[in-house]
Short mmCIF file of C-alpha atoms in Angstrom, two decimals:
data_model
loop_
_atom_site.label_atom_id
_atom_site.label_comp_id
_atom_site.label_asym_id
_atom_site.label_seq_id
_atom_site.Cartn_x
_atom_site.Cartn_y
_atom_site.Cartn_z
CA MET A 1 20.66 11.14 -15.32
CA THR A 2 23.31 8.88 -14.51
CA ALA A 3 21.02 6.59 -12.41
CA ALA A 4 18.59 6.41 -15.36
CA ILE A 5 21.45 5.38 -17.80
CA ASP A 6 22.27 2.74 -15.27
CA LEU A 7 18.98 1.42 -15.23
CA VAL A 8 18.86 1.13 -18.85
CA ASN A 9 22.11 -0.42 -19.20
CA ASP A 10 21.48 -3.17 -16.61
CA LEU A 11 18.23 -4.16 -18.51
CA GLU A 12 20.09 -4.07 -21.72
CA ALA A 13 22.47 -6.50 -20.39
CA ARG A 14 19.62 -9.10 -19.67
CA ALA A 15 17.88 -8.65 -23.11
CA GLY A 16 17.60 -11.63 -25.36
CA ALA A 17 16.03 -12.43 -28.62
CA SER A 18 13.85 -10.28 -30.28
CA ASP A 19 10.15 -11.67 -31.75
CA LYS A 20 11.33 -10.28 -35.11
CA ASP A 21 13.47 -13.59 -35.16
CA ARG A 22 10.32 -15.54 -33.99
CA GLU A 23 12.03 -18.83 -34.13
CA LEU A 24 14.77 -17.76 -31.69
CA TRP A 25 12.48 -15.61 -29.52
CA LEU A 26 10.15 -18.84 -28.96
CA LEU A 27 13.26 -21.06 -28.41
CA GLU A 28 14.62 -18.65 -25.67
CA ARG A 29 11.26 -18.41 -24.12
CA MET A 30 10.89 -22.39 -23.90
CA GLY A 31 13.76 -22.44 -21.20
CA GLY A 32 11.99 -20.56 -18.52
CA VAL A 33 8.53 -18.97 -17.44
CA THR A 34 7.05 -16.14 -19.05
CA ALA A 35 4.39 -13.61 -18.00
CA THR A 36 1.57 -15.20 -20.04
CA GLU A 37 2.49 -18.65 -18.47
CA ILE A 38 2.59 -17.32 -15.16
CA ARG A 39 -0.83 -15.76 -15.79
CA ASP A 40 -2.22 -19.05 -17.14
CA LEU A 41 -0.76 -21.11 -14.17
CA PHE A 42 -2.04 -18.46 -11.65
CA LEU A 43 -5.59 -18.63 -13.31
CA ARG A 44 -5.42 -22.34 -13.64
CA LYS A 45 -5.88 -21.87 -17.36
CA THR A 46 -3.22 -24.61 -17.47
CA THR A 47 -1.39 -27.09 -15.35
CA VAL A 48 2.19 -27.56 -14.20
CA GLN A 49 2.17 -30.75 -15.96
CA GLN A 50 0.66 -29.61 -19.02
CA LEU A 51 3.40 -26.69 -19.25
CA VAL A 52 6.24 -28.93 -18.33
CA ASP A 53 5.23 -31.44 -21.26
CA LEU A 54 5.12 -28.27 -23.62
CA LYS A 55 8.41 -27.01 -22.47
CA LEU A 56 10.11 -30.33 -22.83
CA GLY A 57 8.64 -31.11 -26.33
CA ARG A 58 6.14 -33.86 -24.97
CA ARG A 59 3.38 -31.64 -26.32
CA VAL A 60 2.91 -29.53 -29.29
CA ASP A 61 1.09 -26.28 -29.20
CA SER A 62 -0.68 -26.31 -32.57
CA PHE A 63 -2.23 -22.86 -32.12
CA GLY A 64 -0.93 -20.62 -35.08
CA GLY A 65 -2.95 -17.56 -34.67
CA ASN A 66 -6.38 -16.24 -35.62
CA GLN A 67 -8.12 -13.10 -36.49
CA TYR A 68 -8.06 -11.86 -32.93
CA THR A 69 -4.21 -12.26 -32.51
CA ALA A 70 -3.79 -10.85 -36.04
CA TRP A 71 -5.78 -7.88 -35.09
CA GLY A 72 -3.74 -7.48 -31.95
CA ASN A 73 -0.35 -7.84 -33.87
CA THR A 74 -1.89 -4.92 -36.44
CA ARG A 75 -2.92 -2.58 -33.62
CA GLU A 76 0.16 -2.96 -31.19
CA PRO A 77 2.61 -0.88 -33.35
CA VAL A 78 0.18 1.60 -34.17
CA LEU A 79 -0.85 1.88 -30.31
CA ALA A 80 2.76 2.13 -29.43
CA ASP A 81 3.47 5.06 -31.60
CA VAL A 82 0.67 6.74 -29.74
CA VAL A 83 2.39 5.90 -26.50
CA GLN A 84 5.72 7.14 -27.63
CA SER A 85 4.22 10.56 -28.76
CA ILE A 86 2.98 11.21 -25.37
CA TYR A 87 5.81 9.55 -23.44
CA PRO A 88 9.05 9.79 -25.76
CA GLU A 89 11.22 8.07 -23.32
CA LEU A 90 9.03 4.83 -23.56
CA ARG A 91 10.20 3.00 -26.67
CA PRO A 92 8.52 0.20 -28.35
CA GLU A 93 10.35 -3.14 -27.34
CA SER A 94 10.19 -6.63 -28.95
CA ARG A 95 12.77 -8.69 -26.88
CA VAL A 96 12.72 -11.29 -24.17
CA PHE A 97 14.20 -10.19 -20.77
CA HIS A 98 15.83 -12.22 -18.07
CA ALA A 99 15.46 -11.32 -14.31
CA ALA A 100 18.68 -10.20 -12.71
CA ASP A 101 18.33 -12.85 -9.97
CA ASP A 102 17.29 -15.86 -12.16
CA SER A 103 17.60 -16.07 -15.85
CA ARG A 104 14.74 -18.44 -16.22
CA ARG A 105 12.24 -15.91 -15.17
CA LEU A 106 11.27 -14.24 -18.38
CA ALA A 107 9.23 -11.33 -19.79
CA SER A 108 8.58 -9.67 -23.05
CA PRO A 109 7.34 -6.12 -22.32
CA ASP A 110 5.80 -4.15 -25.18
CA GLY A 111 7.62 -0.95 -24.38
CA VAL A 112 10.65 0.01 -21.81
CA GLY A 113 11.77 3.29 -20.87
CA VAL A 114 12.88 5.48 -17.86
CA VAL A 115 10.08 8.15 -17.13
CA CYS A 116 10.92 10.70 -14.43
CA GLY A 117 13.96 8.91 -13.28
CA VAL A 118 11.63 5.52 -12.78
CA LEU A 119 12.09 2.54 -14.98
CA VAL A 120 8.64 1.75 -16.56
CA VAL A 121 7.24 -0.77 -18.94
CA SER A 122 4.20 -0.86 -21.14
CA GLU A 123 1.45 -3.30 -21.84
CA ILE A 124 -0.79 -3.08 -24.85
CA LYS A 125 -4.03 -4.87 -25.33
CA THR A 126 -6.96 -4.85 -27.66
CA GLY A 127 -10.32 -6.51 -27.49
CA LYS A 128 -14.23 -6.41 -27.98
CA ASP A 129 -14.72 -5.85 -24.15
CA ASP A 130 -14.15 -3.04 -21.79
CA ILE A 131 -10.63 -4.04 -20.52
CA ARG A 132 -9.69 -1.04 -18.57
CA VAL A 133 -7.80 -1.49 -15.43
CA GLY A 134 -10.24 -3.05 -12.65
CA THR A 135 -13.16 -4.41 -15.07
CA PRO A 136 -14.44 -7.88 -14.95
CA ALA A 137 -12.63 -8.63 -18.18
CA TYR A 138 -9.33 -7.18 -17.30
CA VAL A 139 -9.37 -9.31 -14.08
CA SER A 140 -10.39 -12.58 -15.68
CA LYS A 141 -8.01 -12.17 -18.56
CA GLY A 142 -5.38 -11.99 -16.17
CA TYR A 143 -3.79 -8.75 -17.62
CA GLY A 144 -2.63 -7.31 -14.16
CA ILE A 145 -0.88 -10.66 -13.52
CA GLN A 146 1.10 -10.29 -16.53
CA GLN A 147 2.08 -6.95 -15.81
CA GLN A 148 3.10 -7.81 -12.19
CA TRP A 149 5.55 -10.51 -13.67
CA VAL A 150 6.92 -8.17 -16.38
CA MET A 151 7.68 -5.51 -13.63
CA ARG A 152 9.17 -8.33 -11.19
CA VAL A 153 11.65 -9.52 -14.26
CA THR A 154 12.73 -6.13 -15.74
CA GLY A 155 12.80 -4.45 -12.38
CA ALA A 156 10.31 -1.61 -13.29
CA ARG A 157 8.03 -0.35 -10.61
CA ARG A 158 5.26 1.18 -13.00
CA SER A 159 3.52 -0.28 -15.90
CA LEU A 160 1.69 1.69 -18.53
CA TYR A 161 -1.30 -0.16 -19.41
CA VAL A 162 -2.77 0.71 -22.88
CA SER A 163 -6.21 -0.69 -23.74
CA GLU A 164 -8.26 -0.22 -27.10
CA GLN A 165 -11.83 -1.59 -27.43
CA HIS A 166 -13.03 -2.45 -30.94
CA ASP A 167 -16.52 -2.74 -32.29
CA SER A 168 -16.41 -6.57 -32.83
CA ASP A 169 -17.70 -5.70 -36.48
CA TRP A 170 -15.32 -8.15 -38.24
CA GLN A 171 -15.22 -7.41 -42.07
CA ASP A 172 -12.97 -7.81 -44.93
CA ARG A 173 -10.70 -4.97 -45.13
CA GLY A 174 -8.16 -6.18 -47.41
CA GLY A 175 -6.04 -8.04 -44.82
CA ALA A 176 -5.42 -11.91 -44.19
CA TYR A 177 -8.26 -11.85 -41.66
CA PRO A 178 -11.42 -9.88 -41.19
CA GLU A 179 -10.84 -7.04 -39.15
CA PRO A 180 -13.06 -4.79 -36.73
CA ALA A 181 -12.82 -0.97 -36.05
CA PRO A 182 -11.44 0.75 -33.15
CA MET A 183 -14.22 2.50 -30.96
CA GLY A 184 -12.12 5.38 -29.74
CA LEU A 185 -9.82 7.79 -31.52
CA VAL A 186 -7.16 7.18 -28.84
CA PRO A 187 -6.56 4.22 -26.42
CA VAL A 188 -7.01 4.41 -22.81
CA MET A 189 -3.70 4.78 -20.85
CA GLU A 190 -3.50 3.68 -16.92
CA TRP A 191 -0.44 3.45 -14.80
CA VAL A 192 -0.33 0.35 -12.92
CA GLU A 193 1.83 -0.05 -9.65
CA PHE A 194 4.14 -2.87 -8.53
CA GLU A 195 2.29 -4.91 -5.75
CA GLU A 196 5.08 -6.94 -3.94
CA ALA A 197 2.73 -9.20 -1.92
CA LEU A 198 1.27 -10.52 -5.30
CA VAL A 199 4.57 -10.79 -6.94
CA ARG A 200 5.82 -13.06 -4.02
CA GLU A 201 2.82 -15.30 -4.85
CA LEU A 202 3.88 -15.41 -8.55
CA ASP A 203 7.55 -16.29 -7.63
CA VAL A 204 6.14 -19.23 -5.48
CA ILE A 205 4.33 -20.36 -8.49
CA ALA A 206 7.36 -19.86 -10.76
CA THR A 207 9.55 -21.76 -8.58
CA GLY A 208 7.34 -24.55 -8.28
CA PHE A 209 7.03 -24.91 -12.07
CA LEU A 210 10.84 -24.50 -12.64
CA VAL A 211 11.45 -27.17 -10.02
CA ALA A 212 8.96 -29.62 -11.80
CA MET A 213 10.36 -28.89 -15.08
CA ASP A 214 13.94 -29.72 -13.79
CA ALA A 215 12.82 -32.96 -12.12
CA ALA A 216 10.87 -33.85 -15.33
CA ALA A 217 13.97 -33.24 -17.40
CA HIS A 218 16.12 -35.60 -15.41
CA GLY A 219 13.58 -38.37 -15.26
CA GLU A 220 12.22 -37.57 -11.83
CA VAL A 221 8.66 -37.35 -10.95
CA VAL A 222 7.21 -34.57 -8.65
CA ALA A 223 3.88 -36.06 -7.84
CA TYR A 224 1.05 -33.75 -6.35
CA ASP A 225 -2.61 -32.99 -6.97
CA ASP A 226 -2.96 -29.93 -8.98
CA ASP A 227 -6.39 -29.16 -7.85
CA LEU A 228 -5.36 -29.35 -3.94
CA ASP A 229 -2.26 -27.34 -4.76
CA THR A 230 -4.40 -24.78 -6.24
CA LEU A 231 -6.69 -24.63 -2.99
CA ALA A 232 -3.78 -24.48 -0.90
CA VAL A 233 -2.07 -21.49 -2.81
CA ASN A 234 -5.46 -19.82 -2.62
CA ILE A 235 -5.41 -20.32 1.20
CA LEU A 236 -1.95 -18.59 1.34
CA ARG A 237 -2.95 -15.86 -0.94
CA PHE A 238 -6.16 -14.96 1.06
CA ARG A 239 -4.30 -15.21 4.31
CA GLU A 240 -1.88 -12.49 2.91
CA GLU A 241 -4.89 -10.45 2.15
CA GLU A 242 -6.30 -10.94 5.38
CA SER A 243 -3.37 -9.64 6.98
CA SER A 244 -3.36 -6.69 4.61
CA ALA A 245 -6.84 -5.75 5.38
CA LYS A 246 -6.18 -6.20 9.01
CA LYS A 247 -3.48 -3.65 8.80
CA ALA A 248 -5.63 -1.48 6.66
CA LYS A 249 -8.63 -1.74 9.17
CA GLU A 250 -6.63 -0.64 12.11
CA GLN A 251 -5.11 2.10 10.11
CA ALA A 252 -8.64 3.46 9.16
CA TRP A 253 -9.88 2.97 12.57
CA LYS A 254 -7.03 5.04 14.08
CA GLN A 255 -7.72 7.70 11.63
CA LEU A 256 -11.51 7.70 12.41
CA GLN A 257 -10.65 8.11 15.96
CA GLU A 258 -8.32 10.91 15.54
CA SER A 259 -10.60 12.72 13.25
CA LEU A 260 -13.52 12.50 15.97
CA ARG A 261 -11.30 13.45 18.76
CA ALA A 262 -10.10 16.77 17.08
CA GLN A 263 -13.82 17.66 15.94
CA HIS A 264 -16.42 16.15 18.25
CA ASP A 265 -17.00 15.45 21.99
CA GLU A 266 -19.96 13.51 21.15
CA LEU A 267 -21.39 12.28 17.68
CA SER A 268 -24.22 10.01 16.21
CA GLN A 269 -24.56 9.78 12.42
CA GLU A 270 -26.00 7.29 9.90
CA SER A 271 -25.42 7.12 6.23
CA PRO A 272 -26.82 4.53 3.65
CA LEU A 273 -23.65 2.70 4.40
CA ALA A 274 -22.37 3.08 7.91
CA ARG A 275 -23.54 4.27 11.32
CA ILE A 276 -21.05 6.07 13.83
CA THR A 277 -21.70 6.44 17.50
CA TRP A 278 -18.95 8.36 19.48
CA ARG A 279 -18.21 9.81 22.95
CA ALA A 280 -14.84 11.35 23.77
CA ALA A 281 -12.94 10.16 26.78
CA GLY A 282 -13.66 12.36 29.84
CA THR A 283 -14.64 12.00 33.43
CA ALA A 284 -17.91 10.93 35.11
CA ASP A 285 -19.37 10.20 38.59
CA VAL A 286 -19.63 6.47 39.35
CA VAL A 287 -21.04 4.95 42.50
CA GLY A 288 -18.69 2.52 44.04
CA GLU A 289 -19.52 -0.85 45.65
CA PRO A 290 -20.82 -0.35 49.16
CA LEU A 291 -18.27 -0.88 51.88
CA VAL A 292 -19.50 -3.66 54.65
CA GLU A 293 -17.84 -3.98 57.92
CA VAL A 294 -18.47 -5.86 61.11
CA ASP A 295 -18.16 -4.43 64.46
CA GLU A 296 -16.27 -7.74 65.72
CA ALA A 297 -15.21 -6.03 69.22
CA SER A 298 -18.80 -5.12 70.18
CA LEU A 299 -19.99 -8.24 69.03
CA ARG A 300 -17.80 -10.27 71.21
CA ALA A 301 -18.53 -7.84 74.22
CA ASP A 302 -22.16 -8.17 73.79
CA HIS A 303 -22.30 -12.01 73.21
CA PRO A 304 -19.10 -13.61 74.80
CA ASP A 305 -20.68 -17.05 74.89
CA VAL A 306 -21.41 -17.39 71.46
CA ALA A 307 -18.30 -16.00 70.54
CA ARG A 308 -16.41 -18.44 72.73
CA GLU A 309 -18.42 -21.38 71.17
CA TYR A 310 -17.47 -20.05 67.72
CA ASP A 311 -13.73 -20.03 68.45
CA ASP A 312 -13.86 -23.21 70.12
CA ALA A 313 -15.55 -24.92 67.07
CA ASN A 314 -12.92 -23.32 64.62
CA ALA A 315 -10.10 -24.74 66.66
CA ALA A 316 -11.69 -28.14 66.62
CA VAL A 317 -12.19 -28.03 62.82
CA GLU A 318 -8.42 -26.98 62.26
CA ALA A 319 -7.10 -29.81 64.63
CA ALA A 320 -9.55 -32.43 62.66
CA LEU A 321 -8.03 -31.11 59.27
CA ASN A 322 -4.53 -31.47 60.56
CA ARG A 323 -5.21 -35.08 61.57
CA ALA A 324 -6.60 -35.91 58.20
CA HIS A 325 -3.74 -34.24 56.39
CA THR A 326 -1.39 -36.48 58.60
CA ALA A 327 -3.49 -39.65 57.92
CA GLU A 328 -3.76 -39.22 54.31
CA GLY A 329 -0.03 -38.81 53.99
CA ALA A 330 0.71 -42.16 56.01
CA TYR A 331 -1.98 -43.98 53.76
CA ARG A 332 -0.60 -42.97 50.42
CA GLU A 333 2.85 -43.90 51.61
CA LEU A 334 1.74 -47.41 52.48
CA ALA A 335 -0.32 -47.70 49.30
CA GLU A 336 2.83 -47.29 47.14
CA LYS A 337 3.71 -50.87 48.74
CA TYR A 338 0.57 -52.47 47.55
CA THR A 339 0.20 -50.72 44.14
CA THR A 340 0.35 -52.92 40.74
CA THR A 341 0.27 -51.38 37.16
CA THR A 342 -1.67 -53.22 34.38
CA PRO A 343 -1.40 -52.01 30.80
CA GLY A 344 -4.46 -50.32 29.84
CA GLU A 345 -6.96 -51.86 27.21
CA THR A 346 -6.48 -50.76 23.61
CA ARG A 347 -9.76 -49.08 22.28
CA GLN A 348 -10.54 -46.95 19.21
CA VAL A 349 -11.15 -43.23 19.92
CA SER A 350 -12.16 -40.37 17.60
CA THR A 351 -9.45 -38.05 16.48
CA LYS A 352 -9.94 -34.55 15.00
CA GLU A 353 -8.92 -33.45 11.46
CA SER A 354 -5.75 -31.94 11.22
CA LEU A 355 -4.61 -29.55 8.27
CA THR A 356 -1.78 -27.10 7.90
CA VAL A 357 -0.99 -25.22 4.84
CA THR A 358 2.54 -23.08 4.86
CA SER A 359 4.42 -21.47 2.05
CA VAL A 360 7.33 -23.35 0.70
CA LYS A 361 10.71 -21.97 1.30
CA THR A 362 12.66 -22.44 -1.62
CA LYS A 363 16.46 -21.73 -2.48
CA GLU A 364 17.19 -19.04 -4.96
CA MET A 365 17.38 -20.81 -8.39
CA LYS A 366 20.43 -20.36 -10.35
CA ALA A 367 20.69 -19.26 -14.06
#
């Protein structure tokens, strides 16, 4: 119980403005980088420069809402009540929170609480598409990215993702905008776990943006090609995934071997997806290489003249080699006295392309 209270108290100490005071809430979010902005940078829905210009007031966001955002705002408190009826500890939340290690890393979770001794957050989404975890719409909209950033900022390690699909039949139902109708009686609720590797990527993006914003605020220009930077970041991401995949493959291979050793001496099976051929370790008769030996004593006894001629020839060859080595040494020693060096002629040669991509090591950013 004490640990849970400590988690809540720590998070409360990092709470900022509520969206009930929207002007103050927006102003506080302008000072850092939020989950929505990290998502848009990650998915290339915006560029670093565009976001810097927005933060520094060089560009104005004219979007003031539409029927889709209005519907989301209408449904969010309703769905939050459903969540709290199932998870009483997970209370609705409207404030912006700051990360413990950097107050400019920001997030606004839809709910916060301690469930089974673990700090958790919630994210509520509505839409005309199936936006459950793992669906194409969920991935393309970056809802998983947003949740990872919210967990990184708050310190939570689980996020309750609440999604509701509507019928897209927009009708005048007495509100400021036309409204659709929910397709289900209750929303879909799914737990999303914290992904450390992905969050490291998001941290790199956040740091790069904050550095660019600071530089721009001081009149400095951090010039780089956004498109090339995106490709480089993708390489780093895929490299991390490749490393994880290699470890997973090695673990699966080891588990397969252990299962086969325990159950089969020999196996051959084929499914629609995979073919396995296995033979356990053991012993087998192997014919070695033939051993060839010459009875040299008998050969010399039976053919002394041939043996003598062979020995004399070998001795002559060895003596000739020794004389050649001596002469070569004397020649090289004299050659040094007659050697001159002329600079080589400059000519064009082909060179290979060179490309390296490494992650940038950045210092921890201060609040």
